[in-house]
């Protein structure tokens, strides 16, 4: 599976972005998919994951109510809608395909990773 993350950019505090994660070469429709982020000098951290059919969606506490993960299985794409962004959200965002259909918060459980897309939040 080859993953392509896109949609990052520069946004002002309080702004919105939608990230996309598209797969090529192989479908990930039966796998959970997660989003992670890594800010300069910090470890990669969990943001959200979605189960294979979208029935379960889990969020890191600091993004609850502001971010929404979704997927379009027909397009083999997962999205992360981000609202009310603040400077603490600035990071490189990565999507990843989980080894199971359920998902988890642990990076070690993810098999394939995209290259990352940069989100900058600044006025």
Tab-separated table of N, CA, C and O in Angstrom, residues 20-71:
chain	number	residue	atom	x	y	z
A	20	UNK	N	-6.391	14.793	3.447
A	20	UNK	CA	-6.814	13.583	2.753
A	20	UNK	C	-5.682	12.578	2.756
A	20	UNK	O	-4.503	12.948	2.729
A	21	UNK	N	-6.052	11.325	2.762
A	21	UNK	CA	-5.082	10.233	2.705
A	21	UNK	C	-5.600	9.238	1.688
A	21	UNK	O	-6.607	8.562	1.929
A	22	UNK	N	-4.933	9.157	0.562
A	22	UNK	CA	-5.354	8.278	-0.512
A	22	UNK	C	-4.354	7.144	-0.679
A	22	UNK	O	-3.146	7.346	-0.559
A	23	UNK	N	-4.877	5.979	-0.982
A	23	UNK	CA	-4.017	4.814	-1.159
A	23	UNK	C	-3.962	4.417	-2.628
A	23	UNK	O	-4.943	4.540	-3.360
A	24	UNK	N	-2.821	3.938	-3.003
A	24	UNK	CA	-2.664	3.404	-4.360
A	24	UNK	C	-2.022	2.032	-4.266
A	24	UNK	O	-1.518	1.632	-3.220
A	25	UNK	N	-2.062	1.320	-5.346
A	25	UNK	CA	-1.491	-0.026	-5.480
A	25	UNK	C	-2.304	-1.093	-4.772
A	25	UNK	O	-2.257	-2.258	-5.118
A	26	UNK	N	-2.999	-0.707	-3.702
A	26	UNK	CA	-3.781	-1.719	-2.982
A	26	UNK	C	-4.809	-1.009	-2.125
A	26	UNK	O	-4.536	0.055	-1.581
A	27	UNK	N	-5.966	-1.598	-1.978
A	27	UNK	CA	-6.990	-0.985	-1.169
A	27	UNK	C	-6.725	-1.210	0.310
A	27	UNK	O	-6.125	-2.210	0.711
A	28	UNK	N	-7.194	-0.272	1.144
A	28	UNK	CA	-7.143	-0.512	2.582
A	28	UNK	C	-8.553	-0.521	3.171
A	28	UNK	O	-8.770	-0.186	4.322
A	29	UNK	N	-9.523	-0.891	2.354
A	29	UNK	CA	-10.916	-0.797	2.773
A	29	UNK	C	-11.256	-1.711	3.941
A	29	UNK	O	-12.246	-1.471	4.636
A	30	UNK	N	-10.478	-2.746	4.187
A	30	UNK	CA	-10.757	-3.646	5.302
A	30	UNK	C	-9.893	-3.367	6.526
A	30	UNK	O	-9.936	-4.124	7.502
A	31	UNK	N	-9.126	-2.287	6.463
A	31	UNK	CA	-8.241	-1.935	7.578
A	31	UNK	C	-8.664	-0.620	8.218
A	31	UNK	O	-9.187	0.270	7.548
A	32	UNK	N	-8.393	-0.534	9.505
A	32	UNK	CA	-8.524	0.763	10.162
A	32	UNK	C	-7.410	1.686	9.679
A	32	UNK	O	-6.347	1.229	9.247
A	33	UNK	N	-7.667	2.973	9.764
A	33	UNK	CA	-6.681	3.970	9.352
A	33	UNK	C	-6.568	5.016	10.444
A	33	UNK	O	-7.567	5.398	11.063
A	34	UNK	N	-5.358	5.462	10.679
A	34	UNK	CA	-5.140	6.469	11.716
A	34	UNK	C	-4.425	7.685	11.184
A	34	UNK	O	-3.778	7.650	10.139
A	35	UNK	N	-4.587	8.771	11.936
A	35	UNK	CA	-3.827	9.995	11.693
A	35	UNK	C	-2.954	10.248	12.927
A	35	UNK	O	-3.422	10.118	14.064
A	36	UNK	N	-1.729	10.615	12.669
A	36	UNK	CA	-0.781	10.975	13.707
A	36	UNK	C	-0.155	12.318	13.333
A	36	UNK	O	-0.268	12.766	12.194
A	37	UNK	N	0.505	12.933	14.290
A	37	UNK	CA	1.196	14.176	13.994
A	37	UNK	C	2.500	14.244	14.771
A	37	UNK	O	2.634	13.634	15.832
A	38	UNK	N	3.413	15.014	14.211
A	38	UNK	CA	4.708	15.179	14.862
A	38	UNK	C	5.167	16.615	14.699
A	38	UNK	O	5.379	17.088	13.586
A	39	UNK	N	5.301	17.284	15.835
A	39	UNK	CA	5.800	18.650	15.857
A	39	UNK	C	7.321	18.625	16.017
A	39	UNK	O	7.873	17.635	16.514
A	40	UNK	N	8.008	19.679	15.616
A	40	UNK	CA	9.473	19.709	15.742
A	40	UNK	C	9.928	19.449	17.168
A	40	UNK	O	9.418	20.053	18.119
A	41	UNK	N	10.848	18.524	17.326
A	41	UNK	CA	11.397	18.223	18.636
A	41	UNK	C	10.525	17.356	19.519
A	41	UNK	O	10.863	17.108	20.680
A	42	UNK	N	9.401	16.893	18.983
A	42	UNK	CA	8.484	16.065	19.772
A	42	UNK	C	8.306	14.705	19.117
A	42	UNK	O	8.583	14.520	17.938
A	43	UNK	N	7.805	13.783	19.914
A	43	UNK	CA	7.526	12.447	19.393
A	43	UNK	C	6.233	12.472	18.569
A	43	UNK	O	5.363	13.324	18.762
A	44	UNK	N	6.121	11.504	17.691
A	44	UNK	CA	4.902	11.362	16.917
A	44	UNK	C	3.772	10.973	17.867
A	44	UNK	O	3.940	10.090	18.715
A	45	UNK	N	2.628	11.624	17.722
A	45	UNK	CA	1.519	11.348	18.624
A	45	UNK	C	0.250	11.015	17.845
A	45	UNK	O	0.039	11.484	16.724
A	46	UNK	N	-0.572	10.248	18.501
A	46	UNK	CA	-1.850	9.831	17.935
A	46	UNK	C	-2.805	11.007	17.861
A	46	UNK	O	-2.864	11.841	18.768
A	47	UNK	N	-3.582	11.061	16.779
A	47	UNK	CA	-4.608	12.091	16.632
A	47	UNK	C	-6.001	11.465	16.569
A	47	UNK	O	-6.891	11.838	17.326
A	48	UNK	N	-6.178	10.515	15.665
A	48	UNK	CA	-7.496	9.890	15.490
A	48	UNK	C	-7.346	8.603	14.697
A	48	UNK	O	-6.390	8.434	13.937
A	49	UNK	N	-8.301	7.696	14.891
A	49	UNK	CA	-8.356	6.539	14.003
A	49	UNK	C	-9.798	6.184	13.727
A	49	UNK	O	-10.710	6.512	14.496
A	50	UNK	N	-9.996	5.481	12.618
A	50	UNK	CA	-11.324	5.078	12.178
A	50	UNK	C	-11.284	3.614	11.779
A	50	UNK	O	-10.331	3.162	11.135
A	51	UNK	N	-12.307	2.870	12.183
A	51	UNK	CA	-12.369	1.452	11.869
A	51	UNK	C	-12.678	1.237	10.393
A	51	UNK	O	-13.000	2.184	9.664
A	52	UNK	N	-12.639	-0.014	9.984
A	52	UNK	CA	-12.743	-0.329	8.568
A	52	UNK	C	-14.038	0.174	7.935
A	52	UNK	O	-14.044	0.594	6.772
A	53	UNK	N	-15.112	0.166	8.683
A	53	UNK	CA	-16.400	0.582	8.122
A	53	UNK	C	-16.852	1.946	8.644
A	53	UNK	O	-17.983	2.353	8.390
A	54	UNK	N	-15.980	2.607	9.387
A	54	UNK	CA	-16.336	3.919	9.919
A	54	UNK	C	-17.179	3.867	11.171
A	54	UNK	O	-17.560	4.906	11.702
A	55	UNK	N	-17.466	2.680	11.668
A	55	UNK	CA	-18.351	2.555	12.811
A	55	UNK	C	-17.726	3.000	14.125
A	55	UNK	O	-18.444	3.378	15.057
A	56	UNK	N	-16.419	2.947	14.203
A	56	UNK	CA	-15.716	3.371	15.414
A	56	UNK	C	-14.706	4.454	15.052
A	56	UNK	O	-13.901	4.269	14.144
A	57	UNK	N	-14.785	5.542	15.777
A	57	UNK	CA	-13.866	6.663	15.561
A	57	UNK	C	-13.362	7.110	16.928
A	57	UNK	O	-14.154	7.364	17.828
A	58	UNK	N	-12.064	7.186	17.054
A	58	UNK	CA	-11.437	7.513	18.330
A	58	UNK	C	-10.544	8.730	18.130
A	58	UNK	O	-9.827	8.823	17.123
A	59	UNK	N	-10.578	9.625	19.122
A	59	UNK	CA	-9.815	10.876	19.015
A	59	UNK	C	-8.949	11.089	20.247
A	59	UNK	O	-9.313	10.704	21.361
A	60	UNK	N	-7.849	11.724	20.021
A	60	UNK	CA	-7.022	12.198	21.137
A	60	UNK	C	-7.782	13.325	21.808
A	60	UNK	O	-8.512	14.094	21.156
A	61	UNK	N	-7.642	13.437	23.106
A	61	UNK	CA	-8.482	14.355	23.880
A	61	UNK	C	-8.411	15.801	23.394
A	61	UNK	O	-9.429	16.506	23.364
A	62	UNK	N	-7.242	16.255	23.019
A	62	UNK	CA	-7.093	17.670	22.690
A	62	UNK	C	-7.769	18.053	21.363
A	62	UNK	O	-7.942	19.245	21.089
A	63	UNK	N	-8.154	17.073	20.563
A	63	UNK	CA	-8.798	17.377	19.276
A	63	UNK	C	-10.279	17.028	19.257
A	63	UNK	O	-10.971	17.325	18.275
A	64	UNK	N	-10.764	16.421	20.314
A	64	UNK	CA	-12.180	16.064	20.373
A	64	UNK	C	-13.051	17.303	20.217
A	64	UNK	O	-12.808	18.336	20.838
A	65	UNK	N	-14.067	17.174	19.386
A	65	UNK	CA	-14.961	18.293	19.152
A	65	UNK	C	-14.463	19.260	18.108
A	65	UNK	O	-15.214	20.140	17.664
A	66	UNK	N	-13.203	19.141	17.693
A	66	UNK	CA	-12.649	20.044	16.666
A	66	UNK	C	-12.273	19.293	15.396
A	66	UNK	O	-12.354	19.850	14.304
A	67	UNK	N	-11.828	18.052	15.532
A	67	UNK	CA	-11.412	17.247	14.387
A	67	UNK	C	-12.441	16.147	14.144
A	67	UNK	O	-13.060	15.641	15.085
A	68	UNK	N	-12.572	15.771	12.880
A	68	UNK	CA	-13.463	14.683	12.517
A	68	UNK	C	-12.795	13.820	11.457
A	68	UNK	O	-12.390	14.326	10.412
A	69	UNK	N	-12.699	12.532	11.754
A	69	UNK	CA	-12.125	11.594	10.794
A	69	UNK	C	-13.255	10.880	10.065
A	69	UNK	O	-14.291	10.561	10.657
A	70	UNK	N	-13.065	10.654	8.788
A	70	UNK	CA	-14.071	9.966	7.994
A	70	UNK	C	-13.360	9.214	6.867
A	70	UNK	O	-12.175	9.409	6.628
A	71	UNK	N	-14.124	8.357	6.198
A	71	UNK	CA	-13.522	7.626	5.092
A	71	UNK	C	-14.546	7.390	3.997
A	71	UNK	O	-15.742	7.276	4.273
